[in-house]
Tab-separated table of C-alpha atoms in Angstrom:
chain	number	residue	atom	x	y	z
N	1	MET	CA	-21.351	6.831	-8.887
N	2	ALA	CA	-20.336	10.145	-10.367
N	3	PRO	CA	-16.912	11.473	-9.405
N	4	LEU	CA	-16.909	14.189	-6.793
N	5	GLU	CA	-15.424	16.649	-9.262
N	6	ASP	CA	-18.710	16.580	-11.245
N	7	TYR	CA	-20.278	18.657	-8.485
N	8	ALA	CA	-17.507	21.188	-7.972
N	9	ASN	CA	-19.252	24.046	-9.801
N	10	SER	CA	-22.862	23.358	-8.782
N	11	PRO	CA	-24.834	26.030	-6.860
N	12	ASN	CA	-25.079	23.854	-3.781
N	13	ASP	CA	-21.629	22.310	-3.758
N	14	LEU	CA	-21.884	18.679	-2.709
N	15	ARG	CA	-18.717	18.988	-0.717
N	16	ALA	CA	-20.253	21.740	1.362
N	17	ALA	CA	-23.405	19.751	2.007
N	18	ILE	CA	-21.821	16.430	2.893
N	19	PRO	CA	-19.115	15.806	5.511
N	20	ASN	CA	-15.826	15.449	3.695
N	21	ASP	CA	-15.086	11.936	4.887
N	22	CYS	CA	-18.440	10.636	3.602
N	23	ALA	CA	-18.759	12.367	0.218
N	24	GLU	CA	-17.324	9.481	-1.775
N	25	ASP	CA	-20.114	7.144	-0.592
N	26	THR	CA	-23.181	9.403	-0.878
N	27	ALA	CA	-23.824	10.093	-4.591
N	28	THR	CA	-26.326	7.172	-4.794
N	29	PRO	CA	-29.831	6.697	-3.342
N	30	GLU	CA	-28.327	4.466	-0.663
N	31	GLY	CA	-25.751	7.117	0.178
N	32	LEU	CA	-28.274	9.966	0.101
N	33	ALA	CA	-30.339	8.074	2.669
N	34	THR	CA	-27.487	8.524	5.161
N	35	LEU	CA	-27.693	12.344	4.995
N	36	SER	CA	-29.608	14.528	7.381
N	37	PRO	CA	-33.010	15.732	6.099
N	38	GLN	CA	-31.591	19.248	5.675
N	39	ASP	CA	-28.630	18.079	3.571
N	40	TYR	CA	-30.814	15.789	1.477
N	41	GLU	CA	-33.247	18.632	0.744
N	42	LYS	CA	-30.360	20.658	-0.706
N	43	LEU	CA	-29.425	17.875	-3.105
N	44	ARG	CA	-32.627	16.045	-4.065
N	45	LYS	CA	-33.557	18.012	-7.218
N	46	ARG	CA	-30.093	17.993	-8.717
N	47	GLU	CA	-29.543	14.300	-7.850
N	48	ALA	CA	-32.870	13.309	-9.395
N	49	LYS	CA	-31.892	15.122	-12.590
N	50	ARG	CA	-28.474	13.464	-12.633
N	51	LEU	CA	-30.045	10.016	-12.179
N	52	GLY	CA	-32.686	10.736	-14.836
N	53	ILE	CA	-35.677	10.153	-12.551
N	54	ARG	CA	-38.459	12.257	-11.061
N	55	VAL	CA	-37.832	13.907	-7.693
N	56	ALA	CA	-40.778	12.030	-6.189
N	57	ALA	CA	-39.272	8.725	-7.326
N	58	LEU	CA	-35.945	9.590	-5.735
N	59	ASP	CA	-37.740	10.558	-2.523
N	60	ARG	CA	-39.397	7.138	-2.410
N	61	MET	CA	-36.110	5.341	-3.038
N	62	VAL	CA	-34.308	7.299	-0.328
N	63	ASP	CA	-37.176	6.766	2.097
N	64	ARG	CA	-37.090	3.025	1.436
N	65	HIS	CA	-33.371	2.905	2.162
N	66	ARG	CA	-33.873	4.911	5.338
N	67	LYS	CA	-36.475	2.420	6.558
N	68	THR	CA	-34.341	-0.629	5.758
N	69	GLY	CA	-31.026	0.995	6.584
N	70	LYS	CA	-30.734	-0.585	9.982
N	71	GLN	CA	-30.935	-4.021	8.376
N	72	ASP	CA	-28.479	-3.123	5.601
N	73	GLN	CA	-25.822	-1.356	7.633
N	74	GLY	CA	-23.944	-4.493	8.661
N	75	LYS	CA	-22.490	-4.743	12.102
N	76	PRO	CA	-19.528	-3.187	13.873
N	77	PRO	CA	-16.358	-5.320	13.791
N	78	MET	CA	-15.636	-7.337	16.914
N	79	LEU	CA	-11.918	-7.070	17.644
N	80	PRO	CA	-11.169	-8.368	21.151
N	81	GLU	CA	-7.961	-7.383	22.871
N	82	VAL	CA	-5.176	-9.965	23.046
N	83	GLU	CA	-4.743	-11.361	26.544
N	84	PRO	CA	-1.003	-11.440	27.373
N	85	TRP	CA	0.584	-14.793	28.179
N	86	PRO	CA	0.873	-15.172	31.959
N	87	GLU	CA	4.632	-15.906	32.004
N	88	ARG	CA	7.712	-14.218	30.572
N	89	ILE	CA	8.581	-15.298	27.032
N	90	ASP	CA	11.877	-16.271	25.395
N	91	GLY	CA	11.867	-14.077	22.281
N	92	GLU	CA	14.280	-16.258	20.326
N	93	GLN	CA	12.107	-19.322	20.860
N	94	LEU	CA	8.948	-17.369	20.013
N	95	LEU	CA	10.299	-16.101	16.684
N	96	GLY	CA	11.344	-19.652	15.843
N	97	GLU	CA	7.808	-20.890	16.551
N	98	LEU	CA	6.298	-18.125	14.435
N	99	ARG	CA	8.617	-18.943	11.571
N	100	ASP	CA	7.774	-22.655	11.752
N	101	LYS	CA	4.013	-22.018	11.745
N	102	ILE	CA	4.249	-19.646	8.788
N	103	ASN	CA	6.150	-22.235	6.761
N	104	ARG	CA	3.609	-24.912	7.669
N	105	TYR	CA	0.880	-23.095	5.744
N	106	CYS	CA	2.738	-20.970	3.152
N	107	ILE	CA	5.239	-21.466	0.323
N	108	LEU	CA	7.418	-18.375	0.495
N	109	PRO	CA	10.468	-16.960	-1.274
N	110	GLU	CA	13.734	-17.340	0.601
N	111	HIS	CA	14.075	-15.150	3.725
N	112	SER	CA	10.422	-14.043	3.670
N	113	ASP	CA	9.483	-16.299	6.596
N	114	VAL	CA	12.003	-14.396	8.721
N	115	LEU	CA	10.617	-11.010	7.712
N	116	ILE	CA	6.991	-12.046	8.276
N	117	ALA	CA	7.761	-13.499	11.710
N	118	VAL	CA	9.491	-10.321	12.883
N	119	TRP	CA	6.820	-8.130	11.258
N	120	ILE	CA	4.185	-9.956	13.328
N	121	MET	CA	6.150	-8.979	16.443
N	122	HIS	CA	6.278	-5.421	15.083
N	123	ALA	CA	2.476	-5.394	14.805
N	124	HIS	CA	2.280	-6.152	18.525
N	125	ALA	CA	4.943	-3.521	19.272
N	126	HIS	CA	3.517	-1.022	16.811
N	127	ASP	CA	3.174	1.925	19.155
N	128	CYS	CA	6.850	1.610	20.127
N	129	ALA	CA	7.931	2.438	16.565
N	130	ASP	CA	8.084	5.611	14.463
N	131	ILE	CA	7.971	3.808	11.098
N	132	SER	CA	5.583	1.018	10.123
N	133	PRO	CA	6.326	-0.785	6.841
N	134	ILE	CA	3.368	-2.365	5.053
N	135	LEU	CA	3.582	-6.147	4.737
N	136	CYS	CA	2.808	-6.486	1.015
N	137	LEU	CA	1.911	-9.949	-0.313
N	138	THR	CA	1.896	-10.021	-4.122
N	139	SER	CA	1.626	-12.585	-6.897
N	140	PRO	CA	1.569	-12.512	-10.706
N	141	GLU	CA	-1.608	-14.634	-10.842
N	142	LYS	CA	-4.359	-16.071	-8.655
N	143	ARG	CA	-3.919	-19.253	-6.572
N	144	CYS	CA	-0.471	-18.294	-5.316
N	145	GLY	CA	-1.364	-18.293	-1.616
N	146	LYS	CA	-1.864	-14.589	-0.914
N	147	SER	CA	-5.152	-15.013	0.932
N	148	THR	CA	-3.810	-17.938	2.943
N	149	ALA	CA	-0.722	-15.957	3.943
N	150	ALA	CA	-2.943	-13.025	4.947
N	151	LYS	CA	-5.101	-15.347	7.073
N	152	VAL	CA	-2.072	-16.864	8.796
N	153	VAL	CA	-0.710	-13.417	9.598
N	154	GLY	CA	-4.186	-12.373	10.755
N	155	ALA	CA	-4.230	-15.220	13.279
N	156	LEU	CA	-0.989	-13.997	14.823
N	157	VAL	CA	-1.351	-10.203	15.006
N	158	PRO	CA	-3.392	-8.089	17.450
N	159	LYS	CA	-6.995	-7.196	16.545
N	160	PRO	CA	-6.931	-8.247	12.859
N	161	LEU	CA	-9.459	-6.418	10.690
N	162	HIS	CA	-9.838	-8.308	7.393
N	163	THR	CA	-11.432	-6.600	4.395
N	164	ILE	CA	-11.624	-7.158	0.634
N	165	SER	CA	-12.813	-3.601	-0.084
N	166	VAL	CA	-12.691	-0.388	1.897
N	167	THR	CA	-13.076	3.334	1.289
N	168	PRO	CA	-10.597	5.831	2.729
N	169	ALA	CA	-13.333	7.207	5.002
N	170	ALA	CA	-14.156	3.777	6.381
N	171	LEU	CA	-10.491	2.919	6.851
N	172	PHE	CA	-9.445	5.948	8.854
N	173	ARG	CA	-12.572	5.716	11.004
N	174	ALA	CA	-11.874	2.024	11.650
N	175	ILE	CA	-8.327	2.878	12.710
N	176	GLU	CA	-9.613	5.673	14.942
N	177	ASN	CA	-12.281	3.533	16.616
N	178	CYS	CA	-10.746	0.050	16.700
N	179	LYS	CA	-6.946	0.468	16.506
N	180	PRO	CA	-6.715	-2.741	14.433
N	181	THR	CA	-4.135	-4.496	12.352
N	182	VAL	CA	-5.603	-3.758	8.905
N	183	ILE	CA	-5.481	-6.704	6.487
N	184	ILE	CA	-6.553	-5.762	2.957
N	185	ASP	CA	-7.010	-8.682	0.554
N	186	GLU	CA	-7.903	-8.419	-3.154
N	187	GLY	CA	-6.175	-5.018	-3.231
N	188	ASP	CA	-5.850	-5.201	-7.019
N	189	THR	CA	-9.654	-4.961	-7.393
N	190	PHE	CA	-9.995	-1.471	-5.945
N	191	LEU	CA	-6.596	0.056	-5.195
N	192	ARG	CA	-5.394	0.858	-8.720
N	193	GLY	CA	-6.422	4.380	-9.653
N	194	ASN	CA	-7.600	5.055	-6.096
N	195	GLU	CA	-5.278	7.938	-5.306
N	196	ALA	CA	-7.027	8.781	-2.033
N	197	MET	CA	-6.462	5.283	-0.680
N	198	ARG	CA	-2.871	5.216	-1.920
N	199	GLY	CA	-2.193	8.516	-0.155
N	200	LEU	CA	-3.700	7.182	3.040
N	201	LEU	CA	-1.549	4.032	2.958
N	202	ASN	CA	1.548	6.089	2.191
N	203	GLY	CA	0.844	8.567	4.980
N	204	GLY	CA	0.343	5.785	7.510
N	205	HIS	CA	3.958	4.681	7.049
N	206	ASP	CA	5.403	7.420	9.297
N	207	ARG	CA	3.897	8.200	12.701
N	208	GLN	CA	4.594	11.936	12.209
N	209	THR	CA	2.501	12.110	9.015
N	210	ALA	CA	-0.122	9.488	9.877
N	211	ASN	CA	-3.157	11.772	10.075
N	212	VAL	CA	-5.915	12.876	7.729
N	213	LEU	CA	-7.826	16.127	8.255
N	214	ARG	CA	-11.597	16.293	7.824
N	215	THR	CA	-14.376	18.690	8.723
N	216	VAL	CA	-17.246	17.105	10.639
N	217	GLY	CA	-20.691	18.125	11.850
N	218	ASP	CA	-22.911	21.019	10.889
N	219	SER	CA	-20.265	23.475	12.067
N	220	HIS	CA	-17.602	21.826	9.853
N	221	GLU	CA	-15.255	21.469	12.804
N	222	LEU	CA	-11.726	20.507	11.732
N	223	GLN	CA	-10.549	17.204	13.196
N	224	ALA	CA	-7.501	14.988	12.684
N	225	PHE	CA	-8.025	11.240	12.242
N	226	PRO	CA	-5.030	8.907	12.736
N	227	VAL	CA	-4.082	6.345	10.110
N	228	TRP	CA	-1.220	4.939	12.199
N	229	ALA	CA	-1.783	1.170	12.224
N	230	PRO	CA	0.019	-1.988	11.093
N	231	LYS	CA	-1.183	-2.898	7.598
N	232	VAL	CA	-1.088	-5.991	5.385
N	233	LEU	CA	-1.839	-5.630	1.671
N	234	ALA	CA	-2.431	-8.690	-0.544
N	235	MET	CA	-2.944	-8.295	-4.287
N	236	ILE	CA	-2.289	-9.661	-7.762
N	237	GLY	CA	0.363	-7.565	-9.475
N	238	THR	CA	2.529	-4.912	-7.914
N	239	PRO	CA	1.231	-1.732	-6.261
N	240	ARG	CA	2.421	1.734	-7.230
N	241	ASP	CA	6.064	2.454	-6.508
N	242	THR	CA	5.258	4.758	-3.572
N	243	ILE	CA	3.618	1.827	-1.765
N	244	VAL	CA	6.399	-0.568	-2.771
N	245	ASP	CA	8.880	1.900	-1.299
N	246	ARG	CA	7.094	1.730	2.058
N	247	SER	CA	6.641	-2.039	2.137
N	248	LEU	CA	8.272	-5.318	2.965
N	249	MET	CA	7.593	-7.070	-0.340
N	250	VAL	CA	6.769	-10.800	-0.327
N	251	PRO	CA	6.337	-12.010	-3.945
N	252	LEU	CA	4.413	-15.312	-3.838
N	253	ARG	CA	4.300	-18.006	-6.504
N	254	ARG	CA	2.171	-21.076	-7.134
N	255	LYS	CA	3.503	-24.160	-5.428
N	256	THR	CA	4.895	-26.996	-7.505
N	257	GLU	CA	3.953	-30.674	-7.264
N	258	GLY	CA	6.866	-31.239	-4.938
N	259	GLU	CA	5.853	-28.473	-2.522
N	260	ALA	CA	3.243	-29.217	0.123
N	261	THR	CA	1.506	-27.094	2.740
N	262	GLU	CA	-1.078	-27.772	5.408
N	263	ARG	CA	-4.557	-26.381	4.742
N	264	PHE	CA	-5.356	-23.379	6.952
N	265	THR	CA	-8.733	-23.808	8.651
N	266	VAL	CA	-10.751	-22.207	11.435
N	267	GLN	CA	-9.236	-24.775	13.766
N	268	SER	CA	-5.754	-23.824	12.551
N	269	ARG	CA	-6.467	-20.220	13.464
N	270	SER	CA	-7.528	-21.168	16.977
N	271	ALA	CA	-4.389	-23.273	17.377
N	272	LEU	CA	-2.218	-20.175	16.743
N	273	ALA	CA	-3.885	-17.937	19.333
N	274	HIS	CA	-1.322	-18.784	22.013
N	275	LEU	CA	1.483	-17.355	19.848
N	276	SER	CA	-0.305	-14.022	19.582
N	277	ARG	CA	-0.647	-13.981	23.372
N	278	LYS	CA	3.069	-14.766	23.758
N	279	ALA	CA	4.023	-11.970	21.357
N	280	CYS	CA	1.850	-9.569	23.335
N	281	ARG	CA	3.566	-10.561	26.601
N	282	TRP	CA	7.064	-10.267	25.097
N	283	VAL	CA	6.314	-6.708	23.943
N	284	LEU	CA	4.925	-5.727	27.356
N	285	ASP	CA	8.142	-6.922	29.014
N	286	HIS	CA	10.417	-5.101	26.539
N	287	ARG	CA	8.437	-1.957	25.737
N	288	SER	CA	10.913	0.499	27.244
N	289	GLU	CA	13.823	-1.114	25.336
N	290	LEU	CA	11.888	-1.015	22.067
N	291	GLU	CA	11.093	2.663	22.514
N	292	ARG	CA	14.720	3.602	23.238
N	293	LEU	CA	16.685	1.360	20.902
N	294	ASN	CA	18.239	2.874	17.763
N	295	PRO	CA	19.683	-0.178	15.990
N	296	ASP	CA	22.537	-0.280	13.503
N	297	LEU	CA	21.167	-0.704	9.988
N	298	PRO	CA	22.747	-2.418	6.969
N	299	ASP	CA	24.681	-0.033	4.721
N	300	GLU	CA	23.483	-2.067	1.721
N	301	LEU	CA	19.978	-0.632	2.150
N	302	ASN	CA	18.883	2.727	0.770
N	303	ASP	CA	17.385	5.380	3.033
N	304	ARG	CA	13.746	4.246	2.753
N	305	ALA	CA	14.685	0.580	3.130
N	306	GLN	CA	16.626	1.494	6.274
N	307	ASP	CA	13.517	3.214	7.621
N	308	ASN	CA	11.530	0.037	7.005
N	309	ALA	CA	14.257	-2.057	8.615
N	310	ARG	CA	14.527	-0.035	11.837
N	311	PRO	CA	11.607	-1.517	13.822
N	312	LEU	CA	12.475	-5.059	12.711
N	313	CYS	CA	16.152	-4.710	13.605
N	314	ALA	CA	15.216	-3.274	17.009
N	315	ILE	CA	13.127	-6.353	17.785
N	316	ALA	CA	15.840	-8.708	16.501
N	317	ASP	CA	18.548	-7.019	18.608
N	318	ILE	CA	16.495	-7.338	21.785
N	319	VAL	CA	15.612	-10.972	21.027
N	320	GLY	CA	19.281	-11.738	20.466
N	321	GLY	CA	20.770	-15.096	19.525
N	322	CYS	CA	20.936	-15.625	15.757
N	323	TRP	CA	18.137	-13.174	14.989
N	324	PRO	CA	20.084	-9.905	14.643
N	325	GLU	CA	22.157	-11.485	11.884
N	326	ILE	CA	19.448	-13.422	10.028
N	327	VAL	CA	17.009	-10.486	10.062
N	328	ARG	CA	19.602	-8.177	8.517
N	329	GLN	CA	20.516	-10.838	5.953
N	330	ALA	CA	16.833	-11.217	5.085
N	331	LEU	CA	16.385	-7.454	4.691
N	332	ILE	CA	19.415	-7.205	2.397
N	333	ALA	CA	18.302	-10.194	0.322
N	334	SER	CA	14.790	-8.759	0.010
N	335	ALA	CA	16.167	-5.397	-1.143
N	336	GLN	CA	18.408	-7.089	-3.710
N	337	ARG	CA	15.501	-9.155	-5.007
N	338	GLN	CA	13.390	-6.051	-5.311
N	339	ARG	CA	16.103	-4.208	-7.234
N	340	SER	CA	16.431	-7.094	-9.645
N	341	ASP	CA	12.691	-7.263	-10.330
N	342	GLU	CA	11.568	-6.075	-13.744
N	343	THR	CA	8.794	-4.084	-12.101
N	344	GLN	CA	10.753	-0.851	-12.041
N	345	THR	CA	9.071	2.482	-11.666
N	346	GLU	CA	7.936	4.087	-14.879
N	347	GLY	CA	10.447	6.923	-14.643
N	348	VAL	CA	13.432	4.711	-13.844
N	349	ARG	CA	12.531	2.340	-16.670
N	350	LEU	CA	12.388	5.256	-19.108
N	351	LEU	CA	15.766	6.561	-17.928
N	352	LYS	CA	17.268	3.090	-18.310
N	353	ASP	CA	15.925	2.699	-21.857
N	354	ILE	CA	17.157	6.169	-22.870
N	355	ARG	CA	20.592	5.436	-21.412
N	356	GLY	CA	20.666	2.243	-23.458
N	357	PHE	CA	19.806	4.221	-26.593
N	358	PHE	CA	22.659	6.690	-26.028
N	359	GLU	CA	25.120	3.860	-25.310
N	360	ARG	CA	24.152	1.957	-28.458
N	361	THR	CA	24.166	4.928	-30.820
N	362	LYS	CA	27.032	6.900	-29.209
N	363	LYS	CA	25.050	10.036	-29.995
N	364	LYS	CA	25.402	13.250	-27.997
N	365	SER	CA	21.861	14.381	-28.766
N	366	VAL	CA	18.667	12.914	-30.188
N	367	ASN	CA	15.643	14.352	-31.947
N	368	SER	CA	12.535	13.855	-29.777
N	369	THR	CA	10.740	12.134	-32.673
N	370	GLU	CA	13.621	9.714	-33.207
N	371	LEU	CA	13.745	8.916	-29.497
N	372	HIS	CA	9.993	8.299	-29.440
N	373	GLN	CA	10.152	5.958	-32.436
N	374	ASN	CA	13.045	4.049	-30.914
N	375	LEU	CA	11.206	3.518	-27.609
N	376	ILE	CA	8.115	2.050	-29.278
N	377	SER	CA	9.945	0.005	-31.940
N	378	ASP	CA	10.610	-2.977	-29.651
N	379	GLU	CA	7.603	-5.332	-29.596
N	380	GLU	CA	8.287	-6.197	-25.930
N	381	SER	CA	8.696	-2.597	-24.864
N	382	PRO	CA	6.311	-1.368	-22.119
N	383	TRP	CA	5.984	1.895	-24.054
N	384	ILE	CA	3.882	0.236	-26.780
N	385	GLU	CA	0.927	-0.104	-24.402
N	386	HIS	CA	1.611	2.737	-22.035
N	387	ARG	CA	-1.886	4.116	-21.355
N	388	ASN	CA	-5.133	2.325	-22.153
N	389	GLY	CA	-3.389	0.082	-24.662
N	390	LYS	CA	-1.907	2.994	-26.622
N	391	PRO	CA	1.802	3.795	-27.167
N	392	ILE	CA	3.466	6.505	-25.142
N	393	SER	CA	3.465	9.872	-26.915
N	394	PRO	CA	6.337	12.364	-27.246
N	395	LYS	CA	4.385	14.512	-24.783
N	396	GLY	CA	4.219	11.570	-22.369
N	397	ILE	CA	7.997	11.145	-22.586
N	398	SER	CA	8.463	14.850	-21.944
N	399	THR	CA	6.161	14.738	-18.902
N	400	ILE	CA	7.999	11.823	-17.260
N	401	LEU	CA	11.420	13.322	-17.919
N	402	GLY	CA	10.246	16.657	-16.554
N	403	GLY	CA	9.896	14.997	-13.165
N	404	PHE	CA	13.670	14.453	-13.225
N	405	GLY	CA	14.358	18.044	-14.249
N	406	ILE	CA	15.126	17.085	-17.863
N	407	ARG	CA	13.718	19.380	-20.576
N	408	SER	CA	13.904	19.113	-24.337
N	409	ARG	CA	15.711	21.816	-26.275
N	410	ARG	CA	14.697	23.418	-29.560
N	411	ASN	CA	16.704	24.322	-32.623
N	412	SER	CA	15.525	25.659	-35.963
N	413	GLU	CA	14.230	22.239	-37.039
N	414	ALA	CA	12.808	20.373	-34.070
N	415	ARG	CA	12.940	19.586	-30.393
N	416	TYR	CA	15.788	17.389	-29.177
N	417	TYR	CA	17.400	16.022	-26.011
N	418	GLN	CA	21.055	16.541	-25.092
N	419	ARG	CA	22.786	13.503	-23.583
N	420	SER	CA	24.599	15.652	-21.037
N	421	ASP	CA	21.254	16.766	-19.589
N	422	PHE	CA	20.643	13.181	-18.410
N	423	ALA	CA	23.921	12.798	-16.505
N	424	ASP	CA	22.566	13.877	-13.132
N	425	ALA	CA	19.456	11.665	-13.361
N	426	PHE	CA	21.500	8.660	-14.523
N	427	SER	CA	23.880	9.007	-11.575
N	428	ARG	CA	21.082	9.437	-9.037
N	429	TYR	CA	18.527	6.867	-10.170
N	430	LEU	CA	20.529	4.230	-12.062
N	431	ALA	CA	23.447	3.916	-9.648
N	432	ASP	CA	22.165	0.505	-8.461
N	433	ASP	CA	21.945	-0.699	-12.075
N	434	PRO	CA	25.218	0.209	-13.783
N	435	THR	CA	24.691	-2.049	-16.798
């Protein structure tokens, strides 16, 4: 499928002919078959030329897809409402049950069972919150239990909508129509490089920004579509830093010979349904408290981590018992683990490596060429294969540093960087990593 930008300068702009939320899916015969006859007539000649076929052949292909479309369109998702448990629920006991069931099927890093259990309660209490952290299940390789963990969570949250691939248009329409808990597995297969999807996931983190604007219909009427929904993301590798920043990260690993879990089956899912009903009832009985409560948050967390912690701490404080303490301990431990991970953002990693260069050499300035050569001299450096297997360029270094307000200087011989120009960035972005 050709990128949308290929059509930007055409006489009949594709974006004017196709509703904005559908454009990404229509530059194929199958997609063209979904257009109105008027819109298709505007595009048929140019699309036939782009595909390298005769117009009559394209007409036949589109007509065939129109005739079989009803068979190929799939079916709408069936997401029944959760029926609340008939009696009042002890929240402390419920969270303990959730934690036990999660550990029955999953091998998790320390404290993650606590965070997942409370996040499941948050999914039921979602509309009581202003911030909704993504539950992000990651692993360095396959067969680490991501899909199983996603299935277990799916059995315990309201209206789970599982998918292994989704377009932004489909996702925001699903949220609008179904109000699901979105569970995205295999995120590594389609999320990387998908800036539209990344923006949608980022925007859905905060209720105040959780909308996308689209024009719909022949009159191009402007409408807002909500993307406010609890979301689970499972993937190999680590997502972009903007998603990490808005997530509760659960890094999974393969189990060892000494670690055992119970296989999660269809019957297992059915056996967990009562816990979802209990969570629903607990939220109904405590909705007004959840909406009002402004919990104390750990000072050890940065601003974004405190945002993510707020809905979980509110639930823990209302549940009471040991949960206010163990939830905050789990949040702090998770943040510390995340800070110690080697998967730093590109910019922070570059700042750290440049600071190391200045500390080793004791120089007050460095020629841009010398700095570039130093960064790519280490065989284990990430800068050797920065983009498409090629080393980072001096221009690439300049671009990243420009985001921190750092600019190279020029003398009569060459461009260079002054150590003092990095002081502000070092103090702001490397404060958690003083070494």
